[in-house]
CSV table of C-alpha atoms in Angstrom, one decimal:
chain,number,residue,atom,x,y,z
A,879,MET,CA,19.0,16.6,2.8
A,880,ALA,CA,16.6,14.2,4.3
A,881,ARG,CA,12.9,14.2,2.9
A,882,PHE,CA,9.7,12.8,4.1
A,883,ARG,CA,8.3,10.7,1.4
A,884,ALA,CA,5.0,8.5,1.4
A,885,LEU,CA,3.7,5.7,-0.8
A,886,LEU,CA,-0.1,5.6,-0.5
A,887,ILE,CA,-1.7,2.2,-1.8
A,888,GLY,CA,-5.4,1.8,-2.0
A,889,ASN,CA,-7.4,-1.2,-3.6
A,890,TRP,CA,-11.1,-1.4,-4.1
A,891,GLU,CA,-11.9,-2.9,-7.3
A,892,TYR,CA,-11.4,-6.5,-6.3
A,893,GLU,CA,-12.3,-9.5,-8.6
A,894,ASP,CA,-11.9,-12.5,-6.1
A,895,PRO,CA,-13.9,-15.4,-7.8
A,896,ASP,CA,-14.5,-17.0,-4.3
A,897,GLY,CA,-16.5,-13.7,-3.2
A,898,GLU,CA,-14.7,-13.1,-0.1
A,899,PHE,CA,-12.8,-10.1,-1.1
A,900,GLY,CA,-15.5,-7.9,-2.7
A,901,PRO,CA,-15.2,-4.2,-4.1
A,902,LEU,CA,-14.7,-1.6,-1.3
A,903,ARG,CA,-15.9,2.2,-1.0
A,904,GLY,CA,-13.5,3.5,1.7
A,905,PRO,CA,-9.9,3.3,0.1
A,906,PRO,CA,-10.4,6.3,-2.6
A,907,ASN,CA,-11.4,8.4,0.5
A,908,ASP,CA,-8.7,7.0,2.8
A,909,LEU,CA,-6.3,8.0,0.2
A,910,THR,CA,-7.5,11.6,-0.2
A,911,ALA,CA,-7.9,11.9,3.2
A,912,MET,CA,-4.1,10.7,3.8
A,913,ARG,CA,-2.7,12.6,1.3
A,914,ALA,CA,-4.5,16.0,2.5
A,915,ALA,CA,-3.2,15.3,6.2
A,916,LEU,CA,0.5,14.5,5.1
A,917,THR,CA,0.8,17.6,2.8
A,918,ASP,CA,-1.3,20.1,5.0
A,919,ALA,CA,0.4,23.5,4.7
A,920,GLU,CA,0.2,24.1,8.6
A,921,LEU,CA,0.6,20.6,10.1
A,922,GLY,CA,2.1,18.2,7.2
A,923,LEU,CA,5.5,17.2,6.8
A,924,PHE,CA,5.3,16.0,3.2
A,925,ALA,CA,5.8,18.1,0.1
A,926,PRO,CA,3.0,17.3,-2.4
A,927,GLU,CA,5.6,15.8,-4.9
A,928,ASP,CA,6.9,13.4,-2.3
A,929,VAL,CA,3.5,11.6,-1.8
A,930,THR,CA,3.1,9.0,-4.4
A,931,THR,CA,-0.3,7.1,-5.0
A,932,ALA,CA,-0.8,3.9,-6.6
A,933,THR,CA,-4.2,2.3,-6.9
A,934,ASN,CA,-5.9,-1.1,-7.8
A,935,LEU,CA,-2.8,-3.1,-7.7
A,936,SER,CA,-2.5,-6.8,-8.2
A,937,TRP,CA,-1.0,-8.8,-5.5
A,938,GLY,CA,2.2,-8.9,-7.7
A,939,GLU,CA,2.4,-5.3,-8.4
A,940,ILE,CA,2.4,-4.4,-4.5
A,941,GLY,CA,5.5,-5.9,-4.0
A,942,THR,CA,7.0,-4.2,-7.0
A,943,VAL,CA,5.7,-0.8,-6.1
A,944,VAL,CA,7.1,-1.1,-2.7
A,945,LEU,CA,10.4,-2.3,-3.7
A,946,ARG,CA,10.8,0.9,-6.2
A,947,PHE,CA,9.6,3.1,-3.5
A,948,ILE,CA,12.3,1.9,-0.9
A,949,THR,CA,15.1,1.6,-3.3
A,950,ALA,CA,14.6,5.2,-4.8
A,951,ALA,CA,15.1,6.5,-1.1
A,952,GLU,CA,17.9,8.4,0.0
A,953,PRO,CA,19.7,7.0,3.4
A,954,ASP,CA,18.4,9.9,5.5
A,955,ASP,CA,14.7,10.0,4.0
A,956,ALA,CA,11.8,9.2,6.5
A,957,LEU,CA,9.6,6.9,4.5
A,958,LEU,CA,5.7,6.0,5.2
A,959,VAL,CA,3.9,3.3,3.4
A,960,TYR,CA,0.1,3.3,3.8
A,961,TYR,CA,-2.5,0.6,2.8
A,962,SER,CA,-6.1,0.7,2.4
A,963,GLY,CA,-7.8,-2.4,1.2
A,964,HIS,CA,-8.6,-6.0,2.0
A,965,GLY,CA,-6.1,-7.9,4.0
A,966,ALA,CA,-5.9,-11.3,5.4
A,967,ARG,CA,-4.4,-13.1,8.3
A,968,LEU,CA,-1.9,-15.6,7.0
A,969,ALA,CA,-1.2,-19.0,8.6
A,970,ASP,CA,1.9,-17.9,10.4
A,971,GLY,CA,-0.2,-15.0,12.0
A,972,ASP,CA,1.1,-12.1,9.7
A,973,LEU,CA,-0.8,-9.8,7.8
A,974,GLY,CA,-1.2,-10.3,3.8
A,975,LEU,CA,-1.9,-7.3,1.6
A,976,CYS,CA,-4.6,-8.5,-0.9
A,977,GLY,CA,-4.0,-7.2,-4.5
A,978,VAL,CA,-7.2,-6.7,-6.5
A,979,ASN,CA,-6.7,-10.1,-8.1
A,980,THR,CA,-6.1,-12.2,-4.9
A,981,THR,CA,-8.4,-15.3,-4.7
A,982,ALA,CA,-9.4,-15.9,-1.0
A,983,SER,CA,-8.9,-19.6,-1.3
A,984,GLU,CA,-5.3,-19.1,-2.5
A,985,VAL,CA,-4.4,-16.0,-0.1
A,986,GLU,CA,-1.5,-17.7,1.2
A,987,ALA,CA,0.4,-17.7,-2.1
A,988,GLU,CA,-1.1,-14.5,-3.4
A,989,ALA,CA,-1.0,-11.8,-0.5
A,990,PRO,CA,2.4,-10.4,0.1
A,991,GLU,CA,3.1,-10.5,3.6
A,992,ALA,CA,3.1,-6.9,5.0
A,993,ILE,CA,5.8,-7.5,7.6
A,994,GLY,CA,8.1,-9.6,5.5
A,995,LEU,CA,7.6,-7.1,2.4
A,996,LEU,CA,9.2,-4.2,4.4
A,997,ASP,CA,11.6,-6.2,6.2
A,998,THR,CA,13.3,-7.4,2.9
A,999,TYR,CA,14.3,-4.0,2.1
């Protein structure tokens, strides 16, 4: 039986030594609001147990969490991946997702490419 499953990622405790990616206040609130909307008894399509939240991930952990989420899915599952945190436009024009340990001057090597990350699976 198909399920609606969501992975909500929120990063806000950044430690960029370059100072470009500073701490954020919004992501904790974003995750709370998104979970509430997705699991709303009247309008939501997601069961609470089918919404996973991951917070303050390093750039390496982002890819691992997404991989585990996607590979655990059944063929008919509908998947939603939501990210709230710093992002960066990469040299090829794609969006990179910044982990809490991303260094601005090394963002090309340290920010998983959002589209490429999901296209891989």
